[in-house]
DNA sequence: GCTGCCATGTAAACCGTTACATGATTGG
DNA sequence: CCAATCATGTAACGGTTTACATGGCAGC
């Protein structure tokens, strides 16, 4: 359902697009929020079409189909946004490793945390390349602010834990 | 793989347990880090047994099998912790709704955010019932600190966004 | 003896990833 | 003409959820 809503959102905001366009768009703008590759997107578009949420607006060269959102699609998107109580299913490999950390010797635990710290830092630098939501208010800004805040929190947590572990040596 | 490692971790820390015990344990202690129900746990234990990571230590009433972690299991758990670069696959329904928020009228967006704020608040109150990792250092404390910090960040974010939206009315 | 919780499982459907396959177009 | 990238898809596999099914034990 979420993938479907994400695609409807992109089609509504950015206008008609092909599967390929949507896959690129997904990567660029939604990637810090939801992930999906083209192998998942193409079949989903076919289903959404047959469900009447989107329609083929035109067909270009080499079978390129341009989809547009329908009224039904817009309605369902809004209904989902308004009615759906968001699931908070957490499945974080980082948090799982953090949970299991006490099983290791301090030195090894430090190595693991160092890697975790690095992955937060890397992610943060990716998010910071997006236009700053404070200075450039644009579409995904609420989500981007959340992503930035959560990642900074994760980074600070890793540094704090590292400091504690190092003090034990 | 992660489910497997989570189960190995529980078996190592809490000692031998049945599938049912593990499911309960999962719910109580790992729930803010990784989720799994009994329908996923029972078949996984069978596979782990046949892979030699755990072994049936004893059998109790009504087919209750008590599993214990093997040396091989401990080795694989440590190897995973040390070698596995944690995947950061983000699939957050909350962040997706946040992303799509600008599609709604301000008033409706406020309602949605209010619900999101509530779900962060609820989650925070659950996490705060766990023993405080600062005062009671115990097993899952690193993960719990992360969970608390991330949830507080989410709550603050929701409140900030709400204030901004309300100022637009 | 009935109700509720303990305890274990299976099956189908759904979602997501990885690997494979193919051809068209563009730029050098 | 060759390589890179555009563009679209399928298939197999693995992980997750939901629904179904069953029986034991404890307390009222």
Coordinates of C-alpha atoms (C1' of nucleotides) in Angstrom, one line a residue:
Chain A
X1 CA 0.0 0.0 0.0
X2 CA 2.8 2.4 0.9
X3 CA 4.6 1.9 -2.3
X4 CA 1.4 2.7 -4.1
X5 CA 0.8 5.9 -2.2
X6 CA 4.4 7.0 -2.7
X7 CA 3.9 6.5 -6.5
X8 CA 0.6 8.3 -6.5
X9 CA 2.2 11.2 -4.6
X10 CA 5.0 11.5 -7.1
X11 CA 2.6 11.5 -10.0
X12 CA 0.4 14.1 -8.4
X13 CA 3.3 16.4 -7.5
X14 CA 5.5 16.0 -10.5
X15 CA 2.9 15.3 -13.1
X16 CA 2.7 12.4 -15.6
X17 CA 5.7 10.2 -15.8
X18 CA 6.9 6.8 -17.1
X19 CA 8.0 3.9 -14.9
X20 CA 11.6 4.8 -15.5
X21 CA 11.1 8.5 -14.5
X22 CA 9.3 7.4 -11.4
X23 CA 12.2 5.0 -10.4
X24 CA 14.6 7.9 -10.8
X25 CA 12.4 10.3 -9.0
X26 CA 12.0 7.8 -6.2
X27 CA 15.8 7.6 -5.9
X28 CA 16.3 11.3 -5.8
X29 CA 13.4 12.5 -3.6
X30 CA 11.8 9.7 -1.6
X31 CA 14.9 7.6 -1.0
X32 CA 15.3 8.8 2.6
X33 CA 11.7 8.0 3.3
X34 CA 10.9 4.8 1.4
X35 CA 12.8 2.6 -1.0
X36 CA 11.9 0.8 -4.2
X37 CA 13.7 -0.3 -7.3
X38 CA 12.3 -0.5 -10.8
X39 CA 11.6 -4.2 -10.5
X40 CA 9.0 -3.4 -7.9
X41 CA 7.7 -0.3 -9.6
X42 CA 6.9 -1.6 -13.1
X43 CA 4.6 -4.4 -11.9
X44 CA 2.9 -2.1 -9.3
X45 CA 2.1 0.5 -12.0
X46 CA 0.4 -2.2 -14.1
X47 CA -1.8 -3.1 -11.1
X48 CA -2.5 0.5 -10.2
X49 CA -3.6 1.0 -13.8
X50 CA -6.0 -1.9 -13.7
X51 CA -7.3 -0.6 -10.4
X52 CA -8.1 2.7 -12.0
X53 CA -5.7 4.8 -9.9
X54 CA -3.6 5.9 -12.8
X55 CA -4.0 5.8 -16.6
X56 CA -1.7 5.6 -19.6
X57 CA -1.7 9.2 -20.9
X58 CA 0.4 8.6 -23.9
X59 CA 2.9 6.1 -25.3
X60 CA 6.3 7.2 -26.5
X61 CA 9.2 5.5 -28.3
X62 CA 10.1 1.9 -27.5
X63 CA 7.0 1.1 -25.4
X64 CA 7.5 4.0 -23.0
X65 CA 4.2 4.5 -21.2
X66 CA 3.5 7.8 -19.6
X67 CA 1.1 7.4 -16.6
X68 CA -1.0 10.1 -15.1
X69 CA -2.9 10.0 -11.8
X70 CA -6.7 9.8 -12.1
X71 CA -9.3 11.4 -9.9
X72 CA -9.8 8.1 -8.2
X73 CA -6.1 8.0 -7.5
X74 CA -6.1 11.4 -5.9
X75 CA -9.0 10.5 -3.8
X76 CA -7.4 7.3 -2.5
X77 CA -4.2 9.1 -1.8
X78 CA -5.9 11.7 0.3
X79 CA -8.1 9.1 2.0
X80 CA -5.0 7.1 2.9
X81 CA -3.2 10.1 4.3
X82 CA -6.1 11.1 6.4
X83 CA -7.3 7.7 7.6
X84 CA -4.2 5.6 7.9
X85 CA -2.7 5.4 11.3
X86 CA 1.0 5.0 10.3
X87 CA 2.5 1.7 11.3
X88 CA 5.7 2.0 13.4
X89 CA 7.3 -1.2 12.4
X90 CA 10.9 -0.8 13.4
X91 CA 13.4 -3.1 11.8
X92 CA 16.7 -1.4 12.2
X93 CA 19.8 -3.5 11.7
X94 CA 21.8 -0.7 13.4
X95 CA 19.6 -0.8 16.5
X96 CA 19.8 -4.6 16.6
X97 CA 23.6 -4.5 16.5
X98 CA 23.5 -1.9 19.2
X99 CA 21.3 -4.2 21.3
X100 CA 23.7 -7.1 20.9
X101 CA 26.8 -5.0 21.5
X102 CA 27.3 -6.0 25.2
X103 CA 28.1 -9.5 23.9
X104 CA 31.4 -8.3 22.6
X105 CA 34.6 -7.3 24.3
X106 CA 35.0 -3.5 24.7
X107 CA 37.6 -3.3 22.0
X108 CA 35.5 -5.1 19.4
X109 CA 32.3 -3.3 20.5
X110 CA 34.2 0.0 19.7
X111 CA 35.0 -1.2 16.2
X112 CA 31.4 -2.1 15.6
X113 CA 30.2 1.3 16.9
X114 CA 32.8 3.0 14.9
X115 CA 31.3 1.5 11.8
X116 CA 27.8 2.4 12.9
X117 CA 28.9 6.0 13.5
X118 CA 30.4 6.1 10.0
X119 CA 27.1 4.9 8.5
X120 CA 25.2 7.7 10.3
X121 CA 27.8 10.3 9.2
X122 CA 27.6 9.1 5.6
X123 CA 23.9 9.3 5.6
X124 CA 23.9 12.7 7.1
X125 CA 26.2 14.0 4.4
X126 CA 23.9 12.7 1.8
X127 CA 20.9 14.4 3.4
X128 CA 22.7 17.6 3.7
X129 CA 23.2 17.8 0.0
X130 CA 19.5 18.2 -0.5
X131 CA 18.3 21.8 -0.5
X132 CA 18.1 23.0 3.1
X133 CA 14.4 22.9 4.1
X134 CA 14.9 26.0 6.3
X135 CA 16.2 28.2 3.6
X136 CA 14.5 26.7 0.6
X137 CA 11.0 25.6 1.5
X138 CA 10.0 23.0 -1.1
X139 CA 7.9 19.9 -1.4
X140 CA 9.5 17.2 0.8
X141 CA 10.7 19.6 3.4
X142 CA 8.8 18.1 6.4
X143 CA 10.2 14.7 5.7
X144 CA 13.7 16.0 5.1
X145 CA 13.7 17.9 8.4
X146 CA 12.7 14.7 10.1
X147 CA 15.4 12.7 8.3
X148 CA 18.1 15.2 9.2
X149 CA 17.0 15.4 12.8
X150 CA 16.9 11.6 13.3
X151 CA 20.2 11.1 11.6
X152 CA 21.9 13.8 13.7
X153 CA 20.4 12.2 16.8
X154 CA 21.8 8.8 15.7
X155 CA 25.3 10.3 15.1
X156 CA 25.3 12.0 18.5
X157 CA 24.2 8.7 20.1
X158 CA 27.0 6.8 18.5
X159 CA 29.6 9.4 19.6
X160 CA 28.3 9.3 23.1
X161 CA 28.4 5.5 23.3
X162 CA 31.9 5.5 21.8
X163 CA 33.1 8.0 24.5
X164 CA 31.7 5.7 27.2
X165 CA 33.3 2.6 25.8
X166 CA 36.6 4.3 25.3
X167 CA 36.6 5.5 28.9
X168 CA 36.4 1.8 30.0
X169 CA 39.7 0.8 28.4
Chain B
X1 CA 19.6 -13.2 8.8
X2 CA 18.7 -10.5 11.3
X3 CA 15.9 -12.5 12.8
X4 CA 18.3 -15.3 13.2
X5 CA 20.9 -13.1 14.9
X6 CA 18.2 -11.6 17.2
X7 CA 17.2 -15.1 18.3
X8 CA 20.8 -16.2 18.9
X9 CA 21.3 -13.1 20.9
X10 CA 18.3 -13.8 23.1
X11 CA 19.4 -17.4 23.6
X12 CA 22.9 -16.4 24.5
X13 CA 21.9 -13.7 27.0
X14 CA 18.8 -15.2 28.6
X15 CA 19.8 -18.9 28.4
X16 CA 17.8 -21.8 26.9
X17 CA 14.3 -21.1 26.0
X18 CA 11.3 -22.5 24.0
X19 CA 9.8 -20.9 20.9
X20 CA 7.0 -19.5 23.0
X21 CA 9.5 -18.0 25.5
X22 CA 11.5 -16.4 22.7
X23 CA 8.4 -14.9 21.1
X24 CA 7.5 -13.3 24.5
X25 CA 11.0 -12.2 25.1
X26 CA 11.1 -10.7 21.6
X27 CA 8.0 -8.7 22.4
X28 CA 9.3 -7.4 25.7
X29 CA 12.9 -6.7 25.0
X30 CA 13.6 -6.5 21.3
X31 CA 10.4 -5.0 20.1
X32 CA 11.8 -1.4 19.7
X33 CA 14.6 -2.8 17.6
X34 CA 13.2 -5.7 15.5
X35 CA 9.8 -7.3 15.3
X36 CA 8.8 -10.9 14.7
X37 CA 5.8 -12.9 15.7
X38 CA 5.6 -16.6 16.6
X39 CA 4.6 -17.6 13.1
X40 CA 8.0 -16.5 11.9
X41 CA 9.9 -17.7 14.9
X42 CA 8.9 -21.3 15.1
X43 CA 9.9 -22.2 11.5
X44 CA 13.2 -20.2 11.9
X45 CA 14.1 -22.2 15.0
X46 CA 13.7 -25.4 13.1
X47 CA 16.0 -24.2 10.4
X48 CA 18.6 -22.9 12.9
X49 CA 18.5 -26.3 14.6
X50 CA 19.2 -28.1 11.3
X51 CA 22.0 -25.6 10.6
X52 CA 23.6 -26.5 14.0
X53 CA 23.3 -23.0 15.5
X54 CA 21.0 -24.1 18.3
X55 CA 20.1 -27.5 19.7
X56 CA 17.1 -29.0 21.6
X57 CA 18.3 -29.2 25.1
X58 CA 15.2 -30.8 26.6
X59 CA 11.6 -31.5 25.8
X60 CA 8.9 -30.6 28.2
X61 CA 5.1 -31.1 28.3
X62 CA 3.0 -30.9 25.1
X63 CA 5.9 -30.9 22.7
X64 CA 7.6 -27.9 24.3
X65 CA 11.1 -27.9 23.0
X66 CA 13.8 -26.0 24.9
X67 CA 16.6 -24.7 22.6
X68 CA 20.1 -23.8 23.6
X69 CA 22.7 -21.9 21.6
X70 CA 25.6 -24.0 20.4
X71 CA 29.3 -23.0 20.1
X72 CA 28.7 -22.6 16.3
X73 CA 25.8 -20.3 17.1
X74 CA 27.9 -18.1 19.3
X75 CA 30.6 -18.0 16.7
X76 CA 28.3 -17.0 13.9
X77 CA 26.6 -14.3 16.1
X78 CA 30.0 -12.7 16.9
X79 CA 31.1 -13.0 13.3
X80 CA 27.9 -11.3 12.1
X81 CA 28.2 -8.5 14.6
X82 CA 31.8 -7.8 13.6
X83 CA 31.6 -8.2 9.9
X84 CA 28.2 -7.1 8.9
X85 CA 27.9 -3.5 7.7
X86 CA 24.4 -2.7 8.9
X87 CA 21.9 -2.0 6.1
X88 CA 20.1 1.3 6.4
X89 CA 16.9 0.5 4.6
X90 CA 14.4 3.2 5.6
X91 CA 10.8 2.4 5.2
X92 CA 9.0 4.7 7.5
X93 CA 5.3 5.2 7.0
X94 CA 5.5 8.2 9.2
X95 CA 8.1 9.9 7.1
X96 CA 6.2 9.0 4.0
X97 CA 3.1 10.7 5.3
X98 CA 5.2 13.6 6.3
X99 CA 6.6 13.8 2.7
X100 CA 3.1 13.8 1.3
X101 CA 1.7 16.3 3.8
X102 CA 1.9 19.4 1.5
X103 CA -0.7 17.8 -0.7
X104 CA -3.3 18.5 2.0
X105 CA -5.0 21.7 3.1
X106 CA -3.4 23.1 6.2
X107 CA -6.2 22.1 8.5
X108 CA -6.1 18.5 7.3
X109 CA -2.4 18.4 7.4
X110 CA -2.6 19.5 11.1
X111 CA -4.9 16.5 11.8
X112 CA -2.5 14.1 10.2
X113 CA 0.5 15.6 12.1
X114 CA -1.5 15.5 15.3
X115 CA -1.9 11.7 14.8
X116 CA 1.8 11.3 14.0
X117 CA 2.7 13.3 17.1
X118 CA 0.4 11.0 19.1
X119 CA 2.1 7.9 17.8
X120 CA 5.5 9.2 18.8
X121 CA 4.2 10.2 22.2
X122 CA 2.7 6.8 22.8
X123 CA 5.9 5.0 21.7
X124 CA 7.9 7.3 24.0
X125 CA 5.8 6.4 27.0
X126 CA 6.2 2.7 26.2
X127 CA 10.0 3.1 26.0
X128 CA 10.1 5.1 29.2
X129 CA 8.6 2.2 31.1
X130 CA 11.7 0.1 30.4
X131 CA 14.3 0.5 33.1
X132 CA 16.2 3.7 32.6
X133 CA 19.6 2.9 30.9
X134 CA 21.3 5.7 32.7
X135 CA 20.4 4.6 36.2
X136 CA 20.1 0.9 35.6
X137 CA 22.8 -0.3 33.2
X138 CA 21.6 -3.5 31.8
X139 CA 21.7 -5.5 28.6
X140 CA 19.9 -3.7 25.9
X141 CA 20.8 -0.2 27.2
X142 CA 22.7 1.0 24.1
X143 CA 19.7 0.2 21.9
X144 CA 17.2 1.6 24.4
X145 CA 19.1 4.9 24.6
X146 CA 19.0 5.1 20.8
X147 CA 15.3 4.3 20.7
X148 CA 14.6 7.0 23.3
X149 CA 16.7 9.6 21.6
X150 CA 15.2 8.9 18.2
X151 CA 11.6 9.0 19.5
X152 CA 12.1 12.2 21.4
X153 CA 13.6 13.7 18.3
X154 CA 10.5 12.6 16.3
X155 CA 8.2 14.1 18.9
X156 CA 10.0 17.4 18.9
X157 CA 9.9 17.4 15.1
X158 CA 6.1 16.8 15.1
X159 CA 5.6 19.6 17.6
X160 CA 7.7 22.0 15.6
X161 CA 5.8 21.2 12.4
X162 CA 2.5 21.6 14.1
X163 CA 3.5 25.0 15.4
X164 CA 4.4 26.1 11.9
X165 CA 1.2 24.8 10.4
X166 CA -0.9 26.4 13.1
X167 CA 0.8 29.8 12.5
X168 CA -0.4 29.6 8.9
X169 CA -4.1 29.5 9.8
Chain C
dG1 C1' -17.5 -28.3 32.4
dC2 C1' -16.3 -23.9 30.6
dT3 C1' -13.4 -19.9 29.8
dG4 C1' -9.1 -18.1 29.1
dC5 C1' -4.5 -18.3 28.4
dC6 C1' -0.5 -21.4 27.2
dA7 C1' 1.8 -23.4 23.4
dT8 C1' 2.7 -25.0 18.9
dG9 C1' 2.3 -25.1 14.4
dT10 C1' 0.8 -24.7 8.8
dA11 C1' -0.7 -22.2 4.5
dA12 C1' -1.6 -18.6 1.5
dA13 C1' -0.8 -14.1 0.2
dC14 C1' 2.0 -10.2 0.0
dC15 C1' 6.1 -7.5 -0.2
dG16 C1' 10.9 -6.8 -1.5
dT17 C1' 15.6 -8.2 -3.4
dT18 C1' 18.7 -10.2 -6.6
dA19 C1' 19.7 -12.0 -10.9
dC20 C1' 18.6 -12.4 -15.5
dA21 C1' 17.2 -10.8 -20.2
dT22 C1' 16.5 -7.6 -24.0
dG23 C1' 16.6 -4.0 -27.2
dA24 C1' 16.9 1.3 -28.4
dT25 C1' 19.3 5.4 -28.4
dT26 C1' 23.1 8.7 -27.9
dG27 C1' 27.8 10.3 -28.0
dG28 C1' 32.4 9.5 -29.2
Chain D
dC1 C1' 30.6 0.9 -35.0
dC2 C1' 31.2 0.5 -30.2
dA3 C1' 30.3 1.6 -25.4
dA4 C1' 27.4 3.6 -22.2
dT5 C1' 23.2 4.6 -20.7
dC6 C1' 18.2 4.6 -21.4
dA7 C1' 14.2 1.8 -20.7
dT8 C1' 11.4 -2.1 -19.8
dG9 C1' 10.4 -6.1 -18.1
dT10 C1' 10.4 -11.4 -15.9
dA11 C1' 11.6 -15.1 -12.5
dA12 C1' 13.2 -17.0 -8.4
dC13 C1' 13.9 -16.5 -3.9
dG14 C1' 13.4 -15.0 0.7
dG15 C1' 11.2 -12.5 4.4
dT16 C1' 6.8 -10.9 6.7
dT17 C1' 1.9 -10.8 7.7
dT18 C1' -2.6 -12.7 8.2
dA19 C1' -5.6 -16.3 8.8
dC20 C1' -6.4 -20.8 10.1
dA21 C1' -6.0 -25.0 13.1
dT22 C1' -5.3 -27.6 17.3
dG23 C1' -4.8 -29.2 21.8
dG24 C1' -3.2 -28.7 27.0
dC25 C1' -3.6 -26.9 31.3
dA26 C1' -5.4 -23.8 35.3
dG27 C1' -8.8 -21.6 37.8
dC28 C1' -13.6 -20.7 38.6

